JSON list of C-alpha atoms in Angstrom, two decimals:
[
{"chain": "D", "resi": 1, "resn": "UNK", "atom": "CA", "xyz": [144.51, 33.00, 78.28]},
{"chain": "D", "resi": 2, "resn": "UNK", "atom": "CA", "xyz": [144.07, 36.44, 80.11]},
{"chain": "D", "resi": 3, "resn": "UNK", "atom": "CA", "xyz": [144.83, 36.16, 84.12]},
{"chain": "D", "resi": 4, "resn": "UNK", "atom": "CA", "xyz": [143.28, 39.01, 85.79]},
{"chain": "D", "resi": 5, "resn": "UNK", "atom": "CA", "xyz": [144.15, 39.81, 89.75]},
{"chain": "D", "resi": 6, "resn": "UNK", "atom": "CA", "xyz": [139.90, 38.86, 89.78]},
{"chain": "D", "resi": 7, "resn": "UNK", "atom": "CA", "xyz": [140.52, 35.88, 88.35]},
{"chain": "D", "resi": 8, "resn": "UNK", "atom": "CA", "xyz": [143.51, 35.02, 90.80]},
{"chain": "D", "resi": 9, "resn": "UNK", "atom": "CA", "xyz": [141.01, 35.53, 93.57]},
{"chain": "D", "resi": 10, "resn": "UNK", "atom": "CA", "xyz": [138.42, 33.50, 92.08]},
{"chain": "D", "resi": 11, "resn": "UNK", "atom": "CA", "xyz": [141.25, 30.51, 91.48]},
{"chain": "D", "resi": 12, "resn": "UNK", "atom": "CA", "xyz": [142.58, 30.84, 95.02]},
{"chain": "D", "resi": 13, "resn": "UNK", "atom": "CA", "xyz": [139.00, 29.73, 96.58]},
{"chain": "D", "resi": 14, "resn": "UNK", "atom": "CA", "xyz": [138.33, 27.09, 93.66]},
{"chain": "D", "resi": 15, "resn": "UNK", "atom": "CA", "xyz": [141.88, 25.54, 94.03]},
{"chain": "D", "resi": 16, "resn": "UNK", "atom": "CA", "xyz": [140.92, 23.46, 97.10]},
{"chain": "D", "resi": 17, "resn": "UNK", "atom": "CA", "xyz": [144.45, 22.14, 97.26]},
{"chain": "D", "resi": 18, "resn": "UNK", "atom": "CA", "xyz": [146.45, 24.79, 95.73]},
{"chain": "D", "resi": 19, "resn": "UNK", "atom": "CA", "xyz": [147.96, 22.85, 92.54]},
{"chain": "D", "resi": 20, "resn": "UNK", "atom": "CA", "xyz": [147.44, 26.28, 90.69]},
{"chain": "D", "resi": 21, "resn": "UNK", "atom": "CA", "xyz": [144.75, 23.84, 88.27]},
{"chain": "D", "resi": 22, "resn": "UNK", "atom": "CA", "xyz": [141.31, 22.63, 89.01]},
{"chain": "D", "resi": 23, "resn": "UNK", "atom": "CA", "xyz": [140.94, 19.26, 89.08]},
{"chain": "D", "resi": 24, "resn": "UNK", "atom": "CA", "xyz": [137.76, 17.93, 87.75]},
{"chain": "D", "resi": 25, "resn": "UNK", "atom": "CA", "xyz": [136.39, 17.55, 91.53]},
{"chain": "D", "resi": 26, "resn": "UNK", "atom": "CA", "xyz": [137.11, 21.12, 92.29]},
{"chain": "D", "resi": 27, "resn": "UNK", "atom": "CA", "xyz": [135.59, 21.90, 88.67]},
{"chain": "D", "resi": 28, "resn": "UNK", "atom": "CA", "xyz": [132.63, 20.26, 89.67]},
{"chain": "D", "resi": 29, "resn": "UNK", "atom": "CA", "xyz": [132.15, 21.70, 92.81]},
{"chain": "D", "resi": 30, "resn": "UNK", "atom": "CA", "xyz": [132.92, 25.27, 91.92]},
{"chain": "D", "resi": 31, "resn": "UNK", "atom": "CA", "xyz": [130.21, 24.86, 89.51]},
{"chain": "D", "resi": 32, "resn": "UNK", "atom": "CA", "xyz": [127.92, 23.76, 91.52]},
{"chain": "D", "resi": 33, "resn": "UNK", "atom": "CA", "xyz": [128.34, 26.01, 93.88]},
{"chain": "D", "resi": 34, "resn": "UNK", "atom": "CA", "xyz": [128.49, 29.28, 92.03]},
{"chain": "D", "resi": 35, "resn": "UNK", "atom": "CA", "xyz": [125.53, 28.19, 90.06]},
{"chain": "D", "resi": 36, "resn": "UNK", "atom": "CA", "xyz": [123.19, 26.92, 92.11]},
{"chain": "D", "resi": 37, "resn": "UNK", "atom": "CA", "xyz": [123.50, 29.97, 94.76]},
{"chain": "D", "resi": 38, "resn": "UNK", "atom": "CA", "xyz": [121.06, 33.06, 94.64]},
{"chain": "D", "resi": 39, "resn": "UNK", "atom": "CA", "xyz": [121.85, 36.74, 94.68]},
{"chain": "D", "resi": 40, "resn": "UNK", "atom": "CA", "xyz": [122.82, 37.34, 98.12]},
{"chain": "D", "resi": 41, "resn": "UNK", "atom": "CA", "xyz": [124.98, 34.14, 98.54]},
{"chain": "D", "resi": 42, "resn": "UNK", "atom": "CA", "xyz": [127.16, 35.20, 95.62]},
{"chain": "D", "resi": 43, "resn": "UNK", "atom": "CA", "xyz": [127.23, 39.18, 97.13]},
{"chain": "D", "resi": 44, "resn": "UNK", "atom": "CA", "xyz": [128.93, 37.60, 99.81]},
{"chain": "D", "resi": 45, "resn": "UNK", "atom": "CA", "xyz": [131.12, 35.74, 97.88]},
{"chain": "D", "resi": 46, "resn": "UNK", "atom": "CA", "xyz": [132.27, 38.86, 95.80]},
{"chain": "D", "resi": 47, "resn": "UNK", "atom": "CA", "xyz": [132.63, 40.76, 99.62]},
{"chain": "D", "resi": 48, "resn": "UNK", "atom": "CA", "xyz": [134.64, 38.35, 101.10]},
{"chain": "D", "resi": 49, "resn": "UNK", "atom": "CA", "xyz": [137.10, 37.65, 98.40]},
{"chain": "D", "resi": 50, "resn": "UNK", "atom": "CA", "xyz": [137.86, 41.66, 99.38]},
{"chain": "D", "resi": 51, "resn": "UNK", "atom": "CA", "xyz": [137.52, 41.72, 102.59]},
{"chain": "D", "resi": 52, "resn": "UNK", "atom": "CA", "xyz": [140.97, 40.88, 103.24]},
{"chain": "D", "resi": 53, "resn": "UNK", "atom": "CA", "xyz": [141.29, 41.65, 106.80]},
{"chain": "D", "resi": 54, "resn": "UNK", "atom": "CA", "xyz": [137.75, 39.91, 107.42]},
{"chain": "D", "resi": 55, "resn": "UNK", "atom": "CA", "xyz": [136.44, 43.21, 109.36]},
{"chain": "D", "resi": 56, "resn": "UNK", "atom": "CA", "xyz": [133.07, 42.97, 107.72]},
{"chain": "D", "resi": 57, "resn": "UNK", "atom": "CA", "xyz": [133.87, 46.45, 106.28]},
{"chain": "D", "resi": 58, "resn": "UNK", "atom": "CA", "xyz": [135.35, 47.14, 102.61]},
{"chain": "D", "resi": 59, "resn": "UNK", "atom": "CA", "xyz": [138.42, 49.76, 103.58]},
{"chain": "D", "resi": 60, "resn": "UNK", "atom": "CA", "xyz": [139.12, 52.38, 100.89]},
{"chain": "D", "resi": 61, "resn": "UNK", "atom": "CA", "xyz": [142.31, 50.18, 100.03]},
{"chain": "D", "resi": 62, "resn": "UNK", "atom": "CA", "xyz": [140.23, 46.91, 99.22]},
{"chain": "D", "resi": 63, "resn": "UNK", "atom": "CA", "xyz": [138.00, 48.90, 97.56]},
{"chain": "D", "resi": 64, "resn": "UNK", "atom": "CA", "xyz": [140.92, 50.64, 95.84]},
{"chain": "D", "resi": 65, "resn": "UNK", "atom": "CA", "xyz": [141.73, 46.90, 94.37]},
{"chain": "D", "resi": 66, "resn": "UNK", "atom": "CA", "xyz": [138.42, 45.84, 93.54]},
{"chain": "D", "resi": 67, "resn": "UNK", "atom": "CA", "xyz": [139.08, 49.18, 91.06]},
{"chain": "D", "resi": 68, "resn": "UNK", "atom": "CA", "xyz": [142.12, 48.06, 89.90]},
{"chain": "D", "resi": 69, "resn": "UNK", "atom": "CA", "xyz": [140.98, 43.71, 89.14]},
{"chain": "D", "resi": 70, "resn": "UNK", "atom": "CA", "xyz": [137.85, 45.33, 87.56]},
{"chain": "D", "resi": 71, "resn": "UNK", "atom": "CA", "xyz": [139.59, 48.10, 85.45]},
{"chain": "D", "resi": 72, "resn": "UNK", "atom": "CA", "xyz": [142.97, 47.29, 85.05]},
{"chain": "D", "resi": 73, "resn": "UNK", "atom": "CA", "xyz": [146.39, 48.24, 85.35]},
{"chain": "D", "resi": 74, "resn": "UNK", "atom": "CA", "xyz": [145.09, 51.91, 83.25]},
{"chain": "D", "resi": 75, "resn": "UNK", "atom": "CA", "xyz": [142.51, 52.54, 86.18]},
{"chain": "D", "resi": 76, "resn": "UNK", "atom": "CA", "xyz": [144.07, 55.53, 87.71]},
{"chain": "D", "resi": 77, "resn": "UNK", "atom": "CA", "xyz": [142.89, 56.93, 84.14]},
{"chain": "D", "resi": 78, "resn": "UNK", "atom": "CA", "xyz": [139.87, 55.26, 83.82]},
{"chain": "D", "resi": 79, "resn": "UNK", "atom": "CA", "xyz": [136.80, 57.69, 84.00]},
{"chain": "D", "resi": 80, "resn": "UNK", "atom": "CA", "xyz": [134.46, 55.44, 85.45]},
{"chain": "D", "resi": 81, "resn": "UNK", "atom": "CA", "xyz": [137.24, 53.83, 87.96]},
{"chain": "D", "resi": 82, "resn": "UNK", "atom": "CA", "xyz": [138.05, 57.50, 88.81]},
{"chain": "D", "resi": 83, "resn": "UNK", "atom": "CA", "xyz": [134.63, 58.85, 89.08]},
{"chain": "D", "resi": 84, "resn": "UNK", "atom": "CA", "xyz": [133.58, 55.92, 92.12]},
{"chain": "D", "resi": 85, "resn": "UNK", "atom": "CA", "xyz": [137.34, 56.33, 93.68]},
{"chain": "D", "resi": 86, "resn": "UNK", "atom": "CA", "xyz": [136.60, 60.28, 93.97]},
{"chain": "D", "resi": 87, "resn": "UNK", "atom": "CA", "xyz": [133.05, 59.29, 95.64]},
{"chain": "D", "resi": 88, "resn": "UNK", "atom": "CA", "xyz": [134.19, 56.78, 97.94]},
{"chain": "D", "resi": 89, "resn": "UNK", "atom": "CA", "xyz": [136.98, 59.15, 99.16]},
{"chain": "D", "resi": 90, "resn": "UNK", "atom": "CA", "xyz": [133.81, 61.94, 99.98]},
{"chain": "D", "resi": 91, "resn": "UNK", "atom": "CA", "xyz": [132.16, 59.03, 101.45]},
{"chain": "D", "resi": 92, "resn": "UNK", "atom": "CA", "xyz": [135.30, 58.26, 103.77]},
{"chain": "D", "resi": 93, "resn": "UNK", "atom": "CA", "xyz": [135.66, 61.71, 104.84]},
{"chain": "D", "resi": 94, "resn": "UNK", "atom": "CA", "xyz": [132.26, 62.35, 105.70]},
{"chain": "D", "resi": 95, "resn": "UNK", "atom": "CA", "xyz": [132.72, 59.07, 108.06]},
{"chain": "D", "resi": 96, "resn": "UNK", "atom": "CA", "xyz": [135.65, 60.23, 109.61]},
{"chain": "D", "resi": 97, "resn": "UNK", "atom": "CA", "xyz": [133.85, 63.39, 110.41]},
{"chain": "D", "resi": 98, "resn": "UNK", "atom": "CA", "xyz": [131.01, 61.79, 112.83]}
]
C-alpha cells in the first residue's frame, strides 16, 4: 500500500466518521459520489480539499502542497514541479504589483 499526503486528503472526506477505514457505507457513497459527478463538480472537489483556509483563493503555500502530494517528497528537484512553482511565483508578484 502507498499513502500519499493526496490520498490522506481524499481519506479524510471519505472517512465520514474518522475510523481511519471506510466502511462499506462510506465505500458506497464515495463511489457514488465521485462517479456519478461531472467535470466541474469534481474541480471543486480537487479546490476545496486545498483550499485550506476556505478563502476561495489557492495561496502560493496550498499550491506549494498540491506540488508536493502530486510530486513527492523529491519535488523541490522535480523539473516539472519546479517549472509551475517558478510561474506561479511570477504570477504572485505580478498580483502584488496592482
Amino acid at each position: 500500500r502507498h499513502r500519499t499526503r493526496f490520498t490522506e486528503r481524499i481519506m479524510s472526506v471519505f472517512d465520514a466518521d474518522s475510523s481511519g477505514k471506510l466502511d462499506f457505507k462510506e465505500w458506497v457513497l464515495s463511489m457514488w459520489n465521485y462517479c456519478t459527478v461531472g467535470d466541474a463538480s469534481l474541480d471543486i472537489f480537487t479546490f476545496d480539499l486545498y483550499d485550506q483556509d476556505g478563502s476561495g483563493i489557492l495561496s502560493i503555500e496550498e499550491m506549494g502542497q498540491i506540488l508536493h502530494d502530486i510530486y513527492g517528497a523529491e519535488y523541490k528537484r522535480n523539473p516539472k514541479a519546479k517549472a509551475v512553482a517558478m510561474e506561479l511565483k511570477k504570477l504572485d508578484s505580478k498580483a502584488g504589483m496592482n
